[in-house]
Coordinates of N, CA and C in Angstrom, one line a residue:
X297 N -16.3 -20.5 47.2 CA -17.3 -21.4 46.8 C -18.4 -20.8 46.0
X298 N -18.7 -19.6 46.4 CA -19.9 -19.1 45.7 C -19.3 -18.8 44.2
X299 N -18.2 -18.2 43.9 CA -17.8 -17.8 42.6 C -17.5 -19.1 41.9
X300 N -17.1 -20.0 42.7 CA -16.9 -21.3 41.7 C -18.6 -21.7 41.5
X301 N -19.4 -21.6 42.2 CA -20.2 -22.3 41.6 C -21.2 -21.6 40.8
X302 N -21.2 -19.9 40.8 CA -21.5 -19.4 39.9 C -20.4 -19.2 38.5
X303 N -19.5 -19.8 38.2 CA -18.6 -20.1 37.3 C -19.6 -21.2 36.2
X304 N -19.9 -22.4 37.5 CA -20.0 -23.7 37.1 C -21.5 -23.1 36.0
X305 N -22.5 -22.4 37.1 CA -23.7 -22.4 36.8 C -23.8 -21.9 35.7
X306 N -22.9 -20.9 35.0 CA -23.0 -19.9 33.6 C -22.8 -20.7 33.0
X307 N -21.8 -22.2 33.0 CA -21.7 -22.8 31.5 C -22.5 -24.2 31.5
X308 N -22.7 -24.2 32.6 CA -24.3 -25.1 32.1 C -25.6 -24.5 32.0
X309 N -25.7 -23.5 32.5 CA -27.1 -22.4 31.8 C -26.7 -22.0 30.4
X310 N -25.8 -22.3 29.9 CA -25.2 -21.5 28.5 C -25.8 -22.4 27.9
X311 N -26.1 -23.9 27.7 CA -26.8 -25.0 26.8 C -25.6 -24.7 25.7
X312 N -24.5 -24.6 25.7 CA -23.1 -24.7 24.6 C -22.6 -25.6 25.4
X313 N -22.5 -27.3 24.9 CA -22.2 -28.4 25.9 C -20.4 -28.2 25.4
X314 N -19.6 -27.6 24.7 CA -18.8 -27.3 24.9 C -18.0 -26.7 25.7
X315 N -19.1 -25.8 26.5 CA -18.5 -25.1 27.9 C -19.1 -25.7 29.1
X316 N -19.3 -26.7 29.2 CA -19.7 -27.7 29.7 C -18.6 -29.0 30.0
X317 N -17.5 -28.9 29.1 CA -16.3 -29.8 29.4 C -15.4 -29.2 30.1
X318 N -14.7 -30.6 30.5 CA -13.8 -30.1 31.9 C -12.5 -29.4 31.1
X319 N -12.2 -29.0 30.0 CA -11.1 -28.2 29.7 C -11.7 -27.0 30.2
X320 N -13.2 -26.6 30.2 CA -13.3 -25.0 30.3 C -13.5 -24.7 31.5
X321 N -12.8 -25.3 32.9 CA -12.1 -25.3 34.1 C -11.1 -24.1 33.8
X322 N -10.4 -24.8 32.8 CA -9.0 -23.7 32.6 C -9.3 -21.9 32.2
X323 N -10.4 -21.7 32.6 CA -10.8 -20.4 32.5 C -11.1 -19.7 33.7
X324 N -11.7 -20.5 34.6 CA -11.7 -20.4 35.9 C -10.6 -20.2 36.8
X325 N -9.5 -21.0 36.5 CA -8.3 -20.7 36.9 C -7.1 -19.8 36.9
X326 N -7.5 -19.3 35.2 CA -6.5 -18.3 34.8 C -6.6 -17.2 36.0
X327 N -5.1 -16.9 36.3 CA -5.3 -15.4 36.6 C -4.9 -15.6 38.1
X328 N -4.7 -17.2 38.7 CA -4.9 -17.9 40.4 C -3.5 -18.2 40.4
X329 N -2.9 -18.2 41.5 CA -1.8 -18.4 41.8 C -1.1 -19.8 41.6
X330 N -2.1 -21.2 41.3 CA -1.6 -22.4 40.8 C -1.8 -22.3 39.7
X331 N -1.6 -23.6 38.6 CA -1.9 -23.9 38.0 C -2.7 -25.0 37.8
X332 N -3.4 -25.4 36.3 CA -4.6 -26.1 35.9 C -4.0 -27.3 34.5
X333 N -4.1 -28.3 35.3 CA -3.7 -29.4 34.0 C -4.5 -30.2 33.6
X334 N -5.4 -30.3 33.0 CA -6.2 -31.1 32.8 C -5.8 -32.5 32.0
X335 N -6.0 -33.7 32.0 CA -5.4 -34.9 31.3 C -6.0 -35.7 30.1
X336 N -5.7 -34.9 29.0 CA -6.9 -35.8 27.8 C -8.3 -35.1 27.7
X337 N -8.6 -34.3 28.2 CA -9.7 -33.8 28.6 C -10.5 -33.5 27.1
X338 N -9.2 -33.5 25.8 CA -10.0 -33.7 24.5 C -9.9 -34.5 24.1
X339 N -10.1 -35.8 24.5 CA -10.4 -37.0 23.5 C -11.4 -37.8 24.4
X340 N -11.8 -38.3 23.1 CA -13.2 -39.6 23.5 C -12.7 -41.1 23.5
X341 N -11.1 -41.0 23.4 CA -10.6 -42.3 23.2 C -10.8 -43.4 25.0
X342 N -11.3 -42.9 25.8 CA -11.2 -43.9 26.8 C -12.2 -45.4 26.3
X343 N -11.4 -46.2 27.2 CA -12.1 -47.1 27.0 C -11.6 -48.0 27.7
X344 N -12.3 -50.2 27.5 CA -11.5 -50.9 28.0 C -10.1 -51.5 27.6
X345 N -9.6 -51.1 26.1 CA -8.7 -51.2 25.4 C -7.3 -50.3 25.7
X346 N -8.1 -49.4 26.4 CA -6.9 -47.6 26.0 C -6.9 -47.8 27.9
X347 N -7.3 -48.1 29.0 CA -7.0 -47.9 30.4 C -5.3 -47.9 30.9
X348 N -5.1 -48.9 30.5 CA -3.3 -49.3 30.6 C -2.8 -48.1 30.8
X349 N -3.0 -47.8 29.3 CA -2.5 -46.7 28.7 C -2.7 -45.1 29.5
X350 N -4.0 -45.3 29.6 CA -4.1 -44.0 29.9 C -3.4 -43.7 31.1
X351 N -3.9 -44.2 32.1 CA -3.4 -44.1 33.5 C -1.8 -44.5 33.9
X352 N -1.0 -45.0 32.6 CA 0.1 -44.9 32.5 C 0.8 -44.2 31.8
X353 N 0.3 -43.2 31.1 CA 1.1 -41.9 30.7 C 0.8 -40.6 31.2
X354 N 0.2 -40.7 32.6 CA -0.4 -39.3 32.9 C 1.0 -38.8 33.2
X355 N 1.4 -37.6 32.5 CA 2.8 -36.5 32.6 C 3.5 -36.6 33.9
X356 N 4.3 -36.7 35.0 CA 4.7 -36.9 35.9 C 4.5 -35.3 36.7
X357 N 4.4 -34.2 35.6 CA 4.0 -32.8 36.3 C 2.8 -32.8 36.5
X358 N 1.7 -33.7 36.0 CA 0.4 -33.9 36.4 C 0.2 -34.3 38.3
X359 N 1.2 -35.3 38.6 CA 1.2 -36.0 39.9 C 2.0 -34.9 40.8
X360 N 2.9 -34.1 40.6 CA 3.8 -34.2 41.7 C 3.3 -32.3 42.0
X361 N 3.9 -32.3 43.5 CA 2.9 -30.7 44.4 C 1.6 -30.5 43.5
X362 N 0.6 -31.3 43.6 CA -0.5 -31.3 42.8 C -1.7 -31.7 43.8
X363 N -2.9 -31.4 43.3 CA -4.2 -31.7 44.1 C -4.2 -32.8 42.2
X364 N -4.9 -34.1 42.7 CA -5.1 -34.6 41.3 C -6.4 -35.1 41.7
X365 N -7.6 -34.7 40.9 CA -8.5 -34.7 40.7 C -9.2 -35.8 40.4
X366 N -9.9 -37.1 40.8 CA -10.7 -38.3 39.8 C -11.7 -37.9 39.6
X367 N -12.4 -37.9 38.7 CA -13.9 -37.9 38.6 C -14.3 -39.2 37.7
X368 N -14.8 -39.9 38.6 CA -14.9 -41.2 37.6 C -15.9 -41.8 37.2
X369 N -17.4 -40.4 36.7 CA -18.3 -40.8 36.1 C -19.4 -41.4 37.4
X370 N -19.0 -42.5 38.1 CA -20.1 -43.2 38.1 C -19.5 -43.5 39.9
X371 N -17.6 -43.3 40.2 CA -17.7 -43.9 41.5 C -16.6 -44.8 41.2
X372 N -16.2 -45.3 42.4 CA -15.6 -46.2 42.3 C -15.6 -47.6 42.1
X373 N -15.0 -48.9 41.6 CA -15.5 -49.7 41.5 C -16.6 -50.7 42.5
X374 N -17.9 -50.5 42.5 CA -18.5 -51.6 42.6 C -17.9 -53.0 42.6
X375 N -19.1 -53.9 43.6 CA -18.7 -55.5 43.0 C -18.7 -55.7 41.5
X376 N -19.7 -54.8 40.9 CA -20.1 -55.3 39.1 C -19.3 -53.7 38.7
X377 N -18.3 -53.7 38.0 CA -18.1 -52.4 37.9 C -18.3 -52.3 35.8
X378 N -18.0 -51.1 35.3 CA -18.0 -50.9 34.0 C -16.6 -50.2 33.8
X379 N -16.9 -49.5 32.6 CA -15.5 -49.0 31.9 C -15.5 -47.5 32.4
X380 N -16.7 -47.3 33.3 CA -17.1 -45.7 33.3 C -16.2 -45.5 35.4
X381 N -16.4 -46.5 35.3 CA -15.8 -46.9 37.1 C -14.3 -47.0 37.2
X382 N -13.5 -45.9 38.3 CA -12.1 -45.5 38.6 C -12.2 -47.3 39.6
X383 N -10.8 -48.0 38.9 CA -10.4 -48.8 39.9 C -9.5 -48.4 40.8
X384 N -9.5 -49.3 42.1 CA -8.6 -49.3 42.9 C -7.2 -49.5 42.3
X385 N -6.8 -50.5 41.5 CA -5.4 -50.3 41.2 C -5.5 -48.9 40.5
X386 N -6.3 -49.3 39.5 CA -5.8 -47.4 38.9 C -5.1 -46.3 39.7
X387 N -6.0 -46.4 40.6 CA -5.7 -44.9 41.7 C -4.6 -45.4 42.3
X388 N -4.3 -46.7 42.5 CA -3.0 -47.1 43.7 C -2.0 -46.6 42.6
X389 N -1.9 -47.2 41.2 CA -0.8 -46.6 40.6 C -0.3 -45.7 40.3
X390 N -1.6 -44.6 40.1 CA -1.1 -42.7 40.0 C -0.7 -42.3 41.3
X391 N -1.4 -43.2 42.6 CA -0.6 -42.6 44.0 C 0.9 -42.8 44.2
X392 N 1.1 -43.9 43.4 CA 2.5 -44.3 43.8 C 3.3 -43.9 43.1
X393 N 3.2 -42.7 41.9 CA 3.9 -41.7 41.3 C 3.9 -40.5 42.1
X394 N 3.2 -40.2 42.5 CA 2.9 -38.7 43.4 C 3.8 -39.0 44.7
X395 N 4.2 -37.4 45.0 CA 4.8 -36.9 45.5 C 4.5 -36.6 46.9
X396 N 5.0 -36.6 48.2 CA 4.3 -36.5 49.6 C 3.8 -35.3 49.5
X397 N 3.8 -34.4 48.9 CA 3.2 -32.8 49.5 C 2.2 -33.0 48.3
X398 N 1.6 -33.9 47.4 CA -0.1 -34.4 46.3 C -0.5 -35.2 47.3
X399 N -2.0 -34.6 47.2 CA -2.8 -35.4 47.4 C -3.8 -35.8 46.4
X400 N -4.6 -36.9 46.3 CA -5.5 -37.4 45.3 C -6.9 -37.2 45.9
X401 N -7.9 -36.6 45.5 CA -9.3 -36.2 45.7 C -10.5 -37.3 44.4
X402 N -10.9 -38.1 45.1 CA -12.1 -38.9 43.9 C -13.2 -38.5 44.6
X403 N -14.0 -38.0 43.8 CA -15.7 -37.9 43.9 C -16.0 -39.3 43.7
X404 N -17.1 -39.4 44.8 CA -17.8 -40.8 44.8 C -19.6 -40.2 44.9
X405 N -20.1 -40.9 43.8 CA -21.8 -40.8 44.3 C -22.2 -41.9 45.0
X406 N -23.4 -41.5 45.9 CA -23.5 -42.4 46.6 C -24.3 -43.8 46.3
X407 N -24.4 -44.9 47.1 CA -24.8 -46.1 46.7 C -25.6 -46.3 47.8
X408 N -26.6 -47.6 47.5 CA -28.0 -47.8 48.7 C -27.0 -48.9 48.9
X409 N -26.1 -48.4 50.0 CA -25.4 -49.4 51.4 C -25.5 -49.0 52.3
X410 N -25.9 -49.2 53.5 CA -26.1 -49.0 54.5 C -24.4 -48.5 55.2
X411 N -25.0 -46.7 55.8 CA -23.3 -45.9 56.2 C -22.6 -46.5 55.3
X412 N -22.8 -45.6 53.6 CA -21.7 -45.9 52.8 C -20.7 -45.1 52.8
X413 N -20.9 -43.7 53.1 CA -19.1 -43.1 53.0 C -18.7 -43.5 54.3
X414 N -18.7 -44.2 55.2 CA -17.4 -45.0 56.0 C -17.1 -46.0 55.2
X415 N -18.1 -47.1 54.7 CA -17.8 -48.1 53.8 C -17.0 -48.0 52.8
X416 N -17.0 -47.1 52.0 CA -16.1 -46.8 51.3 C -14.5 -45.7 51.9
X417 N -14.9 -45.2 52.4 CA -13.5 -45.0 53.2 C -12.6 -46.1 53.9
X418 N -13.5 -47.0 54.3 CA -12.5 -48.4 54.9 C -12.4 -48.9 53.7
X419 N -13.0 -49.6 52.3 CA -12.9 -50.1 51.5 C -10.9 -49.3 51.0
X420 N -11.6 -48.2 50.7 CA -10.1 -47.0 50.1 C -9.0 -47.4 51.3
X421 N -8.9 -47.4 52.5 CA -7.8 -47.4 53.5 C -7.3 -49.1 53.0
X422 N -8.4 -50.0 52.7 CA -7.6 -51.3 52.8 C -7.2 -51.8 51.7
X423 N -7.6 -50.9 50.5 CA -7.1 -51.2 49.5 C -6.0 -50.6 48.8
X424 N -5.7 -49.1 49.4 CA -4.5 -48.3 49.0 C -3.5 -48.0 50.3
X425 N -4.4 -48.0 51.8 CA -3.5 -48.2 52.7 C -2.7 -46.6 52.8
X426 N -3.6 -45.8 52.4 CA -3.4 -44.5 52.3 C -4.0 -43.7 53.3
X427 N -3.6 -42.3 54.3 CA -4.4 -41.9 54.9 C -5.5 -41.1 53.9
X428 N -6.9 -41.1 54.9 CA -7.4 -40.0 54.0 C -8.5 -39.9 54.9
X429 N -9.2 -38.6 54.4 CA -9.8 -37.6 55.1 C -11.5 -37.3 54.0
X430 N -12.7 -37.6 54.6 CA -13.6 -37.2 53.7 C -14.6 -36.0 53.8
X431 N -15.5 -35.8 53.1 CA -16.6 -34.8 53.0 C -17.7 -35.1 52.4
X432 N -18.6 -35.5 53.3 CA -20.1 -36.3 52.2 C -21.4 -35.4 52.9
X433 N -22.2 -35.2 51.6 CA -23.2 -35.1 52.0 C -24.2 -36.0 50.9
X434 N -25.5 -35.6 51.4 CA -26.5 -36.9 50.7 C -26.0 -37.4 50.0
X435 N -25.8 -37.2 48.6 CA -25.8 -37.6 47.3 C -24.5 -38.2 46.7
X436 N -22.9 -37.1 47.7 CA -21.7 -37.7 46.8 C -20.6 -37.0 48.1
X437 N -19.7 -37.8 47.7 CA -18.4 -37.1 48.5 C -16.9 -36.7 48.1
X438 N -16.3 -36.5 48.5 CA -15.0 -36.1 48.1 C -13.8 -36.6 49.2
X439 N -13.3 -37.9 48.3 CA -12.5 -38.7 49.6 C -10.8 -37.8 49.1
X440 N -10.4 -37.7 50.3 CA -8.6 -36.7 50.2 C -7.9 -38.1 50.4
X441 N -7.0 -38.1 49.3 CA -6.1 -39.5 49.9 C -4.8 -38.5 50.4
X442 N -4.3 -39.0 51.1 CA -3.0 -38.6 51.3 C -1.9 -38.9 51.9
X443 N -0.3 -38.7 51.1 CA 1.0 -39.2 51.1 C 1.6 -40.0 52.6
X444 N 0.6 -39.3 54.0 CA 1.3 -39.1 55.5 C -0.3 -38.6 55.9
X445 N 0.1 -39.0 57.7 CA -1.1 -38.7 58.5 C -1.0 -37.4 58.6
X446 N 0.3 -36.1 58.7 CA 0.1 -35.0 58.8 C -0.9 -34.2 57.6
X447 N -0.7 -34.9 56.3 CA -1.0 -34.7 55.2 C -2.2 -34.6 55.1
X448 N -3.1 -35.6 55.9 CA -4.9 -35.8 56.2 C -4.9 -34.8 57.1
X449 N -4.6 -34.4 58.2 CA -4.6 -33.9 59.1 C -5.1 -32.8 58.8
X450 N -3.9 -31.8 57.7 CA -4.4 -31.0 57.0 C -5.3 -30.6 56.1
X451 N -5.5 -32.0 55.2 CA -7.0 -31.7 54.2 C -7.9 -32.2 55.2
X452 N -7.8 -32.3 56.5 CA -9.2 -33.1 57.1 C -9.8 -31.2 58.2
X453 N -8.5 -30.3 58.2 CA -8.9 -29.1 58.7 C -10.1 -28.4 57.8
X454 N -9.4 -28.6 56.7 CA -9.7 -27.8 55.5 C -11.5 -28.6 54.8
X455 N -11.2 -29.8 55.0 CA -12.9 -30.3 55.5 C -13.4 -29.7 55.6
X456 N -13.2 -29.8 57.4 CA -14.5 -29.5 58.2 C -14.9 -27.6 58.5
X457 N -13.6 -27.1 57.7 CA -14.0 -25.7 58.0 C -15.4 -25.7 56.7
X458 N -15.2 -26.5 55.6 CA -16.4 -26.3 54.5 C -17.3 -26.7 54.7
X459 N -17.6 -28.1 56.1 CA -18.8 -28.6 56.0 C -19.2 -27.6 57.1
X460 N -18.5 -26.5 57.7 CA -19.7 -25.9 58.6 C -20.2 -24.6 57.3
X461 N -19.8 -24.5 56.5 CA -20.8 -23.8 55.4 C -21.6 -24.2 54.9
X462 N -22.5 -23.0 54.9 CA -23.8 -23.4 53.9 C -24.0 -23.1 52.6
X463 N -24.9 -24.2 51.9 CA -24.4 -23.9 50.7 C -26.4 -24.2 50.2
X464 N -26.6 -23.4 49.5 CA -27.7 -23.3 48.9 C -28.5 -24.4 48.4
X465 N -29.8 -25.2 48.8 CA -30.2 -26.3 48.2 C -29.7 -27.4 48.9
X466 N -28.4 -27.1 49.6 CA -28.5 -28.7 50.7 C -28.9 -28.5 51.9
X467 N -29.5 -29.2 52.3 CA -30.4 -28.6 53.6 C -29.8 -29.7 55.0
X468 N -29.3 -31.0 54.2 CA -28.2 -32.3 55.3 C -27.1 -31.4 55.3
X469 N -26.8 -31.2 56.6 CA -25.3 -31.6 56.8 C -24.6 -32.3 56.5
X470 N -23.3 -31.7 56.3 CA -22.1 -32.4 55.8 C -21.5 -33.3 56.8
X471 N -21.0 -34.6 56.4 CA -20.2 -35.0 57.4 C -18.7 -35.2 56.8
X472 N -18.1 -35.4 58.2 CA -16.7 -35.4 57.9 C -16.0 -36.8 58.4
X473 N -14.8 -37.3 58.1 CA -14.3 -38.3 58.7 C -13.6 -38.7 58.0
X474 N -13.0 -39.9 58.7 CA -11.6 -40.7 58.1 C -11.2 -42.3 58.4
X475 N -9.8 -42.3 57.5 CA -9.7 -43.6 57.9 C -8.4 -43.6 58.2
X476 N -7.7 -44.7 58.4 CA -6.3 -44.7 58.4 C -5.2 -44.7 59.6

């Protein structure tokens, strides 16, 4: 964690907003025992026109023995959502390509709802019906969907071994939990 985030911190201290896009991840990873696929990560073409599309051409080596990453800007869909907001079907249809040994990971910021990462973890279980395992602290979380309960099981170990670290500047504990 500390190397990744002194990774992170050089190319946003660099003020070169080019090393600041998520292709220059793939620098970080050279040299690691997996590999790094990023999807489109050079074009500005998203939109409400191009969604279809997009989330129905993601490469099928993208999905499968893969950790697949959302970042969806803003969260997941709201009651009022935008173009910048991951839907629920979206995610249900890249899960239903992936492979039982992938799991799907969405960062969510948080929202003024009262206990929103359970809210949203039950929202995710009844809408994808997927197990999954989370990690929230104040501001944002990182929900694990995954294939089978052994499957959470595992990213829910791998949680809580992170939320007992400390990490500079958050001063809340992490919490952990699930649904499913």
């Amino acid at each position: 964690l500390p190397e990744l985030t002194a990774f992170f911190r050089s190319r946003l201290d660099s003020g070169d907003r080019s090393q600041s896009r998520v292709g220059e991840m793939r620098a970080y990873f050279q040299g690691r025992p997996f590999r790094f696929f990023s999807y489109r990560d050079d074009r500005e073409d998203f939109g409400l026109a191009t969604r279809t599309e997009y989330f129905t051409s993601i490469p099928d080596e993208a999905v499968r023995r893969s950790v697949v990453f959302f970042d969806p800007d803003v969260g997941m869909e709201p009651g009022v959502w935008t173009e910048k907001h991951l839907r629920f079907g979206e995610l249900a249809g890249v899960q239903a390509r992936m492979d039982e040994t992938s799991v799907a990971v969405v960062l969510q910021y948080a929202r003024r709802v009262s206990d929103f990462w359970t809210f949203m973890a039950k929202q995710l279980w009844h809408r994808l019906h997927r197990p999954l395992a989370y990690i929230a602290e104040p501001a944002l979380a990182l929900y694990v969907l995954a294939s089978s309960s052994p499957r959470r099981e595992a990213a829910l170990e791998v949680l809580r071994g992170i939320a007992d670290r400390h990490t500079p500047g958050v001063g809340a504990r992490r919490v952990v939990g699930t649904a499913g």
